[in-house]
Amino acid sequence: MADCLFCKIIAGEIPSKKVYEDEYCYAFEDIAPVAPVHVLFVPKKHISSAAELDGENSAVVAKIYEAIARVAAEMKLDGGWRVVTNCGPDAGQTVLHLHFHLIGGRPLGVMVSEK
Ligand code: AMP
Ligand code: ZN
């Protein structure tokens, strides 16, 4: 998609620190990490958000979760880790290309801390 930040990162038009790549997904370090490990996993095919998932495109989510589990193991996040997907403005989604935050490397506290 022409004006999508993550599509440009996948295409190599904008630099990123690659962590993992396969046929279905690309993973790179978040530019503003909230924990020692903060990696973004994105489908190579543009999907705007989790709200756009359906029977035609959702298989990529399973592939991405497989990749997340593999990277978490490689990074030795043995104490646990969290995956977050923000969807829409109330959740604070800022980039309209589906992505999964893998966060870990320290105790992460409660999942939702603000009211
Ligand atoms: P979200 O707020 O869930 O849409 O997440 C978007 C994430 O993308 C944020 O955590 C940003 O720090 C991250 N981000 C924005 N621009 C870049 C970039 N050029 N490279 C890596 N991560 C980025
Ligand atoms: Zn995109």
mmCIF file of N, CA and C and ligand atoms in Angstrom:
data_model
loop_
_atom_site.group_PDB
_atom_site.id
_atom_site.type_symbol
_atom_site.label_atom_id
_atom_site.label_comp_id
_atom_site.label_asym_id
_atom_site.label_seq_id
_atom_site.Cartn_x
_atom_site.Cartn_y
_atom_site.Cartn_z
ATOM 1 N N MET A 1 0.856 -1.202 0.000
ATOM 2 C CA MET A 1 0.000 0.000 0.000
ATOM 3 C C MET A 1 0.893 1.255 0.000
ATOM 4 N N ALA A 2 0.578 2.209 -0.852
ATOM 5 C CA ALA A 2 1.488 3.306 -1.173
ATOM 6 C C ALA A 2 1.965 4.106 0.033
ATOM 7 N N ASP A 3 1.064 4.541 0.863
ATOM 8 C CA ASP A 3 1.457 5.485 1.899
ATOM 9 C C ASP A 3 1.517 4.870 3.285
ATOM 10 N N CYS A 4 1.877 3.608 3.353
ATOM 11 C CA CYS A 4 1.879 2.905 4.640
ATOM 12 C C CYS A 4 3.314 2.745 5.152
ATOM 13 N N LEU A 5 3.547 3.234 6.366
ATOM 14 C CA LEU A 5 4.885 3.177 6.959
ATOM 15 C C LEU A 5 5.426 1.747 7.004
ATOM 16 N N PHE A 6 4.615 0.810 7.474
ATOM 17 C CA PHE A 6 5.138 -0.555 7.620
ATOM 18 C C PHE A 6 5.311 -1.240 6.266
ATOM 19 N N CYS A 7 4.482 -0.926 5.271
ATOM 20 C CA CYS A 7 4.729 -1.456 3.920
ATOM 21 C C CYS A 7 6.072 -0.944 3.398
ATOM 22 N N LYS A 8 6.402 0.317 3.705
ATOM 23 C CA LYS A 8 7.686 0.868 3.269
ATOM 24 C C LYS A 8 8.846 0.195 4.002
ATOM 25 N N ILE A 9 8.658 -0.117 5.266
ATOM 26 C CA ILE A 9 9.704 -0.832 6.022
ATOM 27 C C ILE A 9 9.900 -2.230 5.432
ATOM 28 N N ILE A 10 8.811 -2.930 5.152
ATOM 29 C CA ILE A 10 8.902 -4.277 4.567
ATOM 30 C C ILE A 10 9.632 -4.220 3.220
ATOM 31 N N ALA A 11 9.356 -3.176 2.445
ATOM 32 C CA ALA A 11 9.984 -3.033 1.119
ATOM 33 C C ALA A 11 11.429 -2.545 1.203
ATOM 34 N N GLY A 12 11.877 -2.176 2.409
ATOM 35 C CA GLY A 12 13.244 -1.689 2.578
ATOM 36 C C GLY A 12 13.404 -0.224 2.207
ATOM 37 N N GLU A 13 12.295 0.467 1.991
ATOM 38 C CA GLU A 13 12.360 1.894 1.626
ATOM 39 C C GLU A 13 12.626 2.771 2.847
ATOM 40 N N ILE A 14 12.282 2.257 4.020
ATOM 41 C CA ILE A 14 12.587 2.926 5.291
ATOM 42 C C ILE A 14 13.371 1.917 6.118
ATOM 43 N N PRO A 15 14.513 2.360 6.713
ATOM 44 C CA PRO A 15 15.355 1.393 7.426
ATOM 45 C C PRO A 15 14.687 0.842 8.686
ATOM 46 N N SER A 16 15.052 -0.384 9.031
ATOM 47 C CA SER A 16 14.569 -0.992 10.268
ATOM 48 C C SER A 16 15.623 -1.973 10.747
ATOM 49 N N LYS A 17 15.541 -2.322 12.017
ATOM 50 C CA LYS A 17 16.445 -3.335 12.575
ATOM 51 C C LYS A 17 15.721 -4.673 12.546
ATOM 52 N N LYS A 18 16.037 -5.456 11.513
ATOM 53 C CA LYS A 18 15.342 -6.732 11.300
ATOM 54 C C LYS A 18 15.670 -7.736 12.388
ATOM 55 N N VAL A 19 14.635 -8.405 12.869
ATOM 56 C CA VAL A 19 14.799 -9.465 13.864
ATOM 57 C C VAL A 19 14.481 -10.823 13.250
ATOM 58 N N TYR A 20 13.534 -10.857 12.326
ATOM 59 C CA TYR A 20 13.057 -12.129 11.779
ATOM 60 C C TYR A 20 12.317 -11.834 10.468
ATOM 61 N N GLU A 21 12.369 -12.803 9.554
ATOM 62 C CA GLU A 21 11.605 -12.668 8.306
ATOM 63 C C GLU A 21 11.292 -14.039 7.756
ATOM 64 N N ASP A 22 10.098 -14.215 7.247
ATOM 65 C CA ASP A 22 9.787 -15.415 6.474
ATOM 66 C C ASP A 22 8.837 -15.006 5.345
ATOM 67 N N GLU A 23 8.255 -16.010 4.720
ATOM 68 C CA GLU A 23 7.382 -15.766 3.565
ATOM 69 C C GLU A 23 6.176 -14.879 3.923
ATOM 70 N N TYR A 24 5.732 -14.982 5.157
ATOM 71 C CA TYR A 24 4.477 -14.334 5.552
ATOM 72 C C TYR A 24 4.655 -13.043 6.347
ATOM 73 N N CYS A 25 5.757 -12.975 7.096
ATOM 74 C CA CYS A 25 5.859 -11.843 8.008
ATOM 75 C C CYS A 25 7.273 -11.298 8.119
ATOM 76 N N TYR A 26 7.328 -10.068 8.626
ATOM 77 C CA TYR A 26 8.588 -9.369 8.858
ATOM 78 C C TYR A 26 8.538 -8.853 10.288
ATOM 79 N N ALA A 27 9.666 -8.962 10.998
ATOM 80 C CA ALA A 27 9.718 -8.511 12.393
ATOM 81 C C ALA A 27 10.931 -7.617 12.574
ATOM 82 N N PHE A 28 10.737 -6.533 13.321
ATOM 83 C CA PHE A 28 11.803 -5.537 13.501
ATOM 84 C C PHE A 28 11.639 -4.868 14.853
ATOM 85 N N GLU A 29 12.741 -4.272 15.316
ATOM 86 C CA GLU A 29 12.727 -3.627 16.629
ATOM 87 C C GLU A 29 11.850 -2.378 16.599
ATOM 88 N N ASP A 30 11.039 -2.224 17.644
ATOM 89 C CA ASP A 30 10.244 -1.005 17.774
ATOM 90 C C ASP A 30 11.190 0.178 18.014
ATOM 91 N N ILE A 31 10.896 1.295 17.382
ATOM 92 C CA ILE A 31 11.761 2.473 17.470
ATOM 93 C C ILE A 31 11.694 3.131 18.852
ATOM 94 N N ALA A 32 10.647 2.844 19.612
ATOM 95 C CA ALA A 32 10.471 3.426 20.956
ATOM 96 C C ALA A 32 10.146 2.299 21.939
ATOM 97 N N PRO A 33 11.148 1.488 22.267
ATOM 98 C CA PRO A 33 10.859 0.277 23.067
ATOM 99 C C PRO A 33 10.357 0.596 24.471
ATOM 100 N N VAL A 34 9.399 -0.190 24.928
ATOM 101 C CA VAL A 34 8.858 -0.020 26.280
ATOM 102 C C VAL A 34 9.431 -1.058 27.243
ATOM 103 N N ALA A 35 10.262 -1.944 26.728
ATOM 104 C CA ALA A 35 10.869 -3.009 27.538
ATOM 105 C C ALA A 35 12.163 -3.434 26.832
ATOM 106 N N PRO A 36 13.016 -4.209 27.516
ATOM 107 C CA PRO A 36 14.280 -4.627 26.884
ATOM 108 C C PRO A 36 14.072 -5.322 25.536
ATOM 109 N N VAL A 37 13.001 -6.087 25.416
ATOM 110 C CA VAL A 37 12.636 -6.661 24.114
ATOM 111 C C VAL A 37 11.307 -6.055 23.681
ATOM 112 N N HIS A 38 11.298 -5.428 22.523
ATOM 113 C CA HIS A 38 10.063 -4.869 21.951
ATOM 114 C C HIS A 38 10.182 -4.985 20.433
ATOM 115 N N VAL A 39 9.575 -6.016 19.911
ATOM 116 C CA VAL A 39 9.680 -6.344 18.486
ATOM 117 C C VAL A 39 8.286 -6.272 17.869
ATOM 118 N N LEU A 40 8.199 -5.693 16.681
ATOM 119 C CA LEU A 40 6.933 -5.615 15.942
ATOM 120 C C LEU A 40 6.911 -6.678 14.853
ATOM 121 N N PHE A 41 5.851 -7.455 14.814
ATOM 122 C CA PHE A 41 5.641 -8.478 13.781
ATOM 123 C C PHE A 41 4.515 -7.990 12.880
ATOM 124 N N VAL A 42 4.792 -7.944 11.586
ATOM 125 C CA VAL A 42 3.780 -7.442 10.645
ATOM 126 C C VAL A 42 3.614 -8.426 9.493
ATOM 127 N N PRO A 43 2.374 -8.604 9.019
ATOM 128 C CA PRO A 43 2.189 -9.419 7.815
ATOM 129 C C PRO A 43 2.774 -8.689 6.616
ATOM 130 N N LYS A 44 3.386 -9.440 5.687
ATOM 131 C CA LYS A 44 3.957 -8.798 4.502
ATOM 132 C C LYS A 44 2.864 -8.212 3.608
ATOM 133 N N LYS A 45 1.715 -8.862 3.619
ATOM 134 C CA LYS A 45 0.568 -8.338 2.854
ATOM 135 C C LYS A 45 -0.167 -7.322 3.717
ATOM 136 N N HIS A 46 -0.459 -6.165 3.157
ATOM 137 C CA HIS A 46 -1.095 -5.094 3.940
ATOM 138 C C HIS A 46 -2.486 -5.497 4.417
ATOM 139 N N ILE A 47 -2.674 -5.412 5.738
ATOM 140 C CA ILE A 47 -3.993 -5.527 6.377
ATOM 141 C C ILE A 47 -4.033 -4.348 7.347
ATOM 142 N N SER A 48 -5.067 -3.535 7.289
ATOM 143 C CA SER A 48 -5.059 -2.274 8.029
ATOM 144 C C SER A 48 -5.085 -2.459 9.542
ATOM 145 N N SER A 49 -5.853 -3.434 10.006
ATOM 146 C CA SER A 49 -5.953 -3.640 11.450
ATOM 147 C C SER A 49 -6.577 -5.003 11.703
ATOM 148 N N ALA A 50 -6.643 -5.380 12.973
ATOM 149 C CA ALA A 50 -7.261 -6.659 13.332
ATOM 150 C C ALA A 50 -8.743 -6.680 12.954
ATOM 151 N N ALA A 51 -9.334 -5.497 12.840
ATOM 152 C CA ALA A 51 -10.750 -5.426 12.455
ATOM 153 C C ALA A 51 -10.977 -5.876 11.010
ATOM 154 N N GLU A 52 -9.904 -5.910 10.221
ATOM 155 C CA GLU A 52 -10.016 -6.321 8.813
ATOM 156 C C GLU A 52 -9.812 -7.820 8.623
ATOM 157 N N LEU A 53 -9.543 -8.551 9.708
ATOM 158 C CA LEU A 53 -9.303 -9.992 9.571
ATOM 159 C C LEU A 53 -10.610 -10.726 9.261
ATOM 160 N N ASP A 54 -10.506 -11.696 8.348
ATOM 161 C CA ASP A 54 -11.666 -12.512 8.001
ATOM 162 C C ASP A 54 -11.190 -13.872 7.510
ATOM 163 N N GLY A 55 -12.098 -14.673 7.032
ATOM 164 C CA GLY A 55 -11.763 -16.026 6.592
ATOM 165 C C GLY A 55 -10.768 -16.074 5.452
ATOM 166 N N GLU A 56 -10.658 -14.976 4.717
ATOM 167 C CA GLU A 56 -9.747 -14.931 3.571
ATOM 168 C C GLU A 56 -8.298 -14.653 3.962
ATOM 169 N N ASN A 57 -8.090 -13.915 5.051
ATOM 170 C CA ASN A 57 -6.720 -13.443 5.336
ATOM 171 C C ASN A 57 -6.179 -13.822 6.718
ATOM 172 N N SER A 58 -7.000 -14.500 7.534
ATOM 173 C CA SER A 58 -6.610 -14.675 8.937
ATOM 174 C C SER A 58 -5.540 -15.759 9.152
ATOM 175 N N ALA A 59 -5.268 -16.592 8.161
ATOM 176 C CA ALA A 59 -4.259 -17.648 8.350
ATOM 177 C C ALA A 59 -2.893 -17.051 8.688
ATOM 178 N N VAL A 60 -2.645 -15.842 8.215
ATOM 179 C CA VAL A 60 -1.348 -15.206 8.481
ATOM 180 C C VAL A 60 -1.136 -14.964 9.982
ATOM 181 N N VAL A 61 -2.219 -14.827 10.724
ATOM 182 C CA VAL A 61 -2.088 -14.589 12.168
ATOM 183 C C VAL A 61 -1.465 -15.812 12.850
ATOM 184 N N ALA A 62 -1.865 -16.993 12.439
ATOM 185 C CA ALA A 62 -1.260 -18.212 13.000
ATOM 186 C C ALA A 62 0.221 -18.274 12.662
ATOM 187 N N LYS A 63 0.563 -17.920 11.427
ATOM 188 C CA LYS A 63 1.970 -17.915 11.024
ATOM 189 C C LYS A 63 2.763 -16.908 11.855
ATOM 190 N N ILE A 64 2.171 -15.758 12.096
ATOM 191 C CA ILE A 64 2.868 -14.733 12.883
ATOM 192 C C ILE A 64 3.053 -15.211 14.319
ATOM 193 N N TYR A 65 2.047 -15.841 14.890
ATOM 194 C CA TYR A 65 2.206 -16.338 16.262
ATOM 195 C C TYR A 65 3.274 -17.431 16.345
ATOM 196 N N GLU A 66 3.370 -18.256 15.319
ATOM 197 C CA GLU A 66 4.464 -19.247 15.292
ATOM 198 C C GLU A 66 5.809 -18.530 15.305
ATOM 199 N N ALA A 67 5.922 -17.481 14.503
ATOM 200 C CA ALA A 67 7.178 -16.717 14.437
ATOM 201 C C ALA A 67 7.468 -16.049 15.775
ATOM 202 N N ILE A 68 6.436 -15.506 16.408
ATOM 203 C CA ILE A 68 6.617 -14.860 17.710
ATOM 204 C C ILE A 68 7.153 -15.872 18.728
ATOM 205 N N ALA A 69 6.560 -17.048 18.762
ATOM 206 C CA ALA A 69 7.006 -18.068 19.725
ATOM 207 C C ALA A 69 8.462 -18.449 19.470
ATOM 208 N N ARG A 70 8.830 -18.539 18.197
ATOM 209 C CA ARG A 70 10.209 -18.903 17.848
ATOM 210 C C ARG A 70 11.179 -17.808 18.291
ATOM 211 N N VAL A 71 10.841 -16.563 18.003
ATOM 212 C CA VAL A 71 11.723 -15.445 18.378
ATOM 213 C C VAL A 71 11.806 -15.317 19.898
ATOM 214 N N ALA A 72 10.686 -15.468 20.582
ATOM 215 C CA ALA A 72 10.696 -15.384 22.048
ATOM 216 C C ALA A 72 11.619 -16.444 22.635
ATOM 217 N N ALA A 73 11.600 -17.638 22.056
ATOM 218 C CA ALA A 73 12.491 -18.705 22.537
ATOM 219 C C ALA A 73 13.945 -18.367 22.230
ATOM 220 N N GLU A 74 14.198 -17.882 21.017
ATOM 221 C CA GLU A 74 15.569 -17.511 20.636
ATOM 222 C C GLU A 74 16.109 -16.394 21.525
ATOM 223 N N MET A 75 15.238 -15.492 21.915
ATOM 224 C CA MET A 75 15.658 -14.376 22.774
ATOM 225 C C MET A 75 15.661 -14.759 24.248
ATOM 226 N N LYS A 76 15.343 -16.007 24.511
ATOM 227 C CA LYS A 76 15.383 -16.567 25.866
ATOM 228 C C LYS A 76 14.503 -15.777 26.836
ATOM 229 N N LEU A 77 13.289 -15.479 26.380
ATOM 230 C CA LEU A 77 12.329 -14.792 27.251
ATOM 231 C C LEU A 77 11.635 -15.832 28.131
ATOM 232 N N ASP A 78 12.459 -16.529 28.907
ATOM 233 C CA ASP A 78 11.952 -17.689 29.642
ATOM 234 C C ASP A 78 10.999 -17.296 30.770
ATOM 235 N N GLY A 79 11.083 -16.050 31.232
ATOM 236 C CA GLY A 79 10.194 -15.601 32.298
ATOM 237 C C GLY A 79 8.805 -15.250 31.799
ATOM 238 N N GLY A 80 8.636 -15.242 30.498
ATOM 239 C CA GLY A 80 7.335 -14.911 29.918
ATOM 240 C C GLY A 80 7.424 -13.685 29.035
ATOM 241 N N TRP A 81 6.352 -13.441 28.338
ATOM 242 C CA TRP A 81 6.308 -12.324 27.405
ATOM 243 C C TRP A 81 4.853 -11.986 27.100
ATOM 244 N N ARG A 82 4.660 -10.871 26.432
ATOM 245 C CA ARG A 82 3.298 -10.402 26.117
ATOM 246 C C ARG A 82 3.217 -10.031 24.648
ATOM 247 N N VAL A 83 2.076 -10.313 24.050
ATOM 248 C CA VAL A 83 1.795 -9.861 22.684
ATOM 249 C C VAL A 83 0.607 -8.901 22.743
ATOM 250 N N VAL A 84 0.777 -7.758 22.107
ATOM 251 C CA VAL A 84 -0.276 -6.726 22.108
ATOM 252 C C VAL A 84 -0.587 -6.332 20.662
ATOM 253 N N THR A 85 -1.863 -6.252 20.354
ATOM 254 C CA THR A 85 -2.306 -5.664 19.088
ATOM 255 C C THR A 85 -3.313 -4.563 19.400
ATOM 256 N N ASN A 86 -2.959 -3.343 19.085
ATOM 257 C CA ASN A 86 -3.895 -2.244 19.232
ATOM 258 C C ASN A 86 -4.738 -2.148 17.968
ATOM 259 N N CYS A 87 -6.034 -1.982 18.156
ATOM 260 C CA CYS A 87 -6.954 -1.907 17.013
ATOM 261 C C CYS A 87 -7.846 -0.685 17.168
ATOM 262 N N GLY A 88 -7.628 0.293 16.310
ATOM 263 C CA GLY A 88 -8.488 1.473 16.309
ATOM 264 C C GLY A 88 -8.071 2.527 17.317
ATOM 265 N N PRO A 89 -8.708 3.679 17.250
ATOM 266 C CA PRO A 89 -8.292 4.842 18.053
ATOM 267 C C PRO A 89 -8.405 4.642 19.560
ATOM 268 N N ASP A 90 -9.431 3.981 20.048
ATOM 269 C CA ASP A 90 -9.545 3.794 21.502
ATOM 270 C C ASP A 90 -8.382 2.984 22.055
ATOM 271 N N ALA A 91 -7.839 2.092 21.238
ATOM 272 C CA ALA A 91 -6.709 1.267 21.673
ATOM 273 C C ALA A 91 -5.373 1.954 21.424
ATOM 274 N N GLY A 92 -5.402 3.081 20.710
ATOM 275 C CA GLY A 92 -4.168 3.816 20.444
ATOM 276 C C GLY A 92 -3.388 3.302 19.255
ATOM 277 N N GLN A 93 -4.053 2.665 18.292
ATOM 278 C CA GLN A 93 -3.346 2.220 17.086
ATOM 279 C C GLN A 93 -2.888 3.443 16.299
ATOM 280 N N THR A 94 -1.582 3.545 16.085
ATOM 281 C CA THR A 94 -1.030 4.714 15.389
ATOM 282 C C THR A 94 -0.575 4.393 13.968
ATOM 283 N N VAL A 95 -0.294 3.134 13.680
ATOM 284 C CA VAL A 95 0.108 2.737 12.325
ATOM 285 C C VAL A 95 -0.953 1.776 11.794
ATOM 286 N N LEU A 96 -1.551 2.155 10.663
ATOM 287 C CA LEU A 96 -2.689 1.384 10.148
ATOM 288 C C LEU A 96 -2.222 0.250 9.239
ATOM 289 N N HIS A 97 -1.358 -0.594 9.795
ATOM 290 C CA HIS A 97 -0.935 -1.854 9.180
ATOM 291 C C HIS A 97 -0.869 -2.828 10.356
ATOM 292 N N LEU A 98 -1.671 -3.883 10.297
ATOM 293 C CA LEU A 98 -1.750 -4.839 11.413
ATOM 294 C C LEU A 98 -0.366 -5.180 11.956
ATOM 295 N N HIS A 99 -0.210 -5.117 13.274
ATOM 296 C CA HIS A 99 1.077 -5.472 13.869
ATOM 297 C C HIS A 99 0.882 -6.021 15.268
ATOM 298 N N PHE A 100 1.844 -6.837 15.650
ATOM 299 C CA PHE A 100 1.832 -7.496 16.950
ATOM 300 C C PHE A 100 3.098 -7.087 17.689
ATOM 301 N N HIS A 101 2.925 -6.458 18.843
ATOM 302 C CA HIS A 101 4.065 -6.079 19.672
ATOM 303 C C HIS A 101 4.451 -7.290 20.515
ATOM 304 N N LEU A 102 5.692 -7.755 20.397
ATOM 305 C CA LEU A 102 6.234 -8.746 21.336
ATOM 306 C C LEU A 102 7.059 -7.967 22.355
ATOM 307 N N ILE A 103 6.626 -8.068 23.619
ATOM 308 C CA ILE A 103 7.240 -7.275 24.689
ATOM 309 C C ILE A 103 7.704 -8.217 25.788
ATOM 310 N N GLY A 104 8.924 -8.011 26.256
ATOM 311 C CA GLY A 104 9.412 -8.865 27.340
ATOM 312 C C GLY A 104 10.782 -8.427 27.814
ATOM 313 N N GLY A 105 11.355 -9.240 28.695
ATOM 314 C CA GLY A 105 12.684 -8.942 29.211
ATOM 315 C C GLY A 105 12.661 -8.292 30.578
ATOM 316 N N ARG A 106 11.472 -8.045 31.096
ATOM 317 C CA ARG A 106 11.296 -7.546 32.469
ATOM 318 C C ARG A 106 9.878 -7.899 32.903
ATOM 319 N N PRO A 107 9.616 -7.891 34.230
ATOM 320 C CA PRO A 107 8.220 -8.096 34.659
ATOM 321 C C PRO A 107 7.342 -6.994 34.082
ATOM 322 N N LEU A 108 6.214 -7.360 33.488
ATOM 323 C CA LEU A 108 5.439 -6.410 32.700
ATOM 324 C C LEU A 108 4.277 -5.764 33.441
ATOM 325 N N GLY A 109 3.987 -6.215 34.647
ATOM 326 C CA GLY A 109 2.921 -5.563 35.408
ATOM 327 C C GLY A 109 1.545 -5.853 34.834
ATOM 328 N N VAL A 110 0.586 -5.030 35.239
ATOM 329 C CA VAL A 110 -0.792 -5.257 34.793
ATOM 330 C C VAL A 110 -0.928 -4.894 33.317
ATOM 331 N N MET A 111 -1.901 -5.495 32.670
ATOM 332 C CA MET A 111 -2.019 -5.308 31.225
ATOM 333 C C MET A 111 -2.583 -3.935 30.863
ATOM 334 N N VAL A 112 -3.575 -3.465 31.586
ATOM 335 C CA VAL A 112 -4.176 -2.155 31.311
ATOM 336 C C VAL A 112 -4.123 -1.354 32.604
ATOM 337 N N SER A 113 -3.324 -0.285 32.593
ATOM 338 C CA SER A 113 -3.087 0.423 33.853
ATOM 339 C C SER A 113 -3.839 1.749 33.948
ATOM 340 N N GLU A 114 -4.319 2.278 32.821
ATOM 341 C CA GLU A 114 -4.999 3.576 32.857
ATOM 342 C C GLU A 114 -6.495 3.402 32.676
ATOM 343 N N LYS A 115 -7.270 4.327 33.252
ATOM 344 C CA LYS A 115 -8.719 4.259 33.098
ATOM 345 C C LYS A 115 -9.200 5.338 32.134
HETATM 346 P P1 AMP B 1 0.641 1.123 17.675
HETATM 347 O O1 AMP B 1 0.640 2.341 18.559
HETATM 348 O O2 AMP B 1 0.097 -0.110 18.326
HETATM 349 O O3 AMP B 1 0.008 1.413 16.327
HETATM 350 O O4 AMP B 1 2.164 0.780 17.423
HETATM 351 C C1 AMP B 1 2.962 1.420 16.479
HETATM 352 C C2 AMP B 1 4.381 1.213 16.912
HETATM 353 O O5 AMP B 1 5.227 1.503 15.825
HETATM 354 C C3 AMP B 1 4.824 2.101 18.078
HETATM 355 O O6 AMP B 1 5.222 1.286 19.176
HETATM 356 C C4 AMP B 1 5.990 2.899 17.488
HETATM 357 O O7 AMP B 1 7.045 3.118 18.413
HETATM 358 C C5 AMP B 1 6.425 2.016 16.334
HETATM 359 N N1 AMP B 1 7.089 2.702 15.237
HETATM 360 C C6 AMP B 1 6.699 3.842 14.612
HETATM 361 N N2 AMP B 1 7.552 4.143 13.615
HETATM 362 C C7 AMP B 1 8.514 3.173 13.614
HETATM 363 C C8 AMP B 1 9.681 2.931 12.834
HETATM 364 N N3 AMP B 1 10.041 3.736 11.816
HETATM 365 N N4 AMP B 1 10.433 1.846 13.123
HETATM 366 C C9 AMP B 1 10.085 1.031 14.139
HETATM 367 N N5 AMP B 1 8.997 1.189 14.909
HETATM 368 C C10 AMP B 1 8.212 2.263 14.655
HETATM 369 ZN ZN ZN B 2 0.964 -1.506 5.023
#
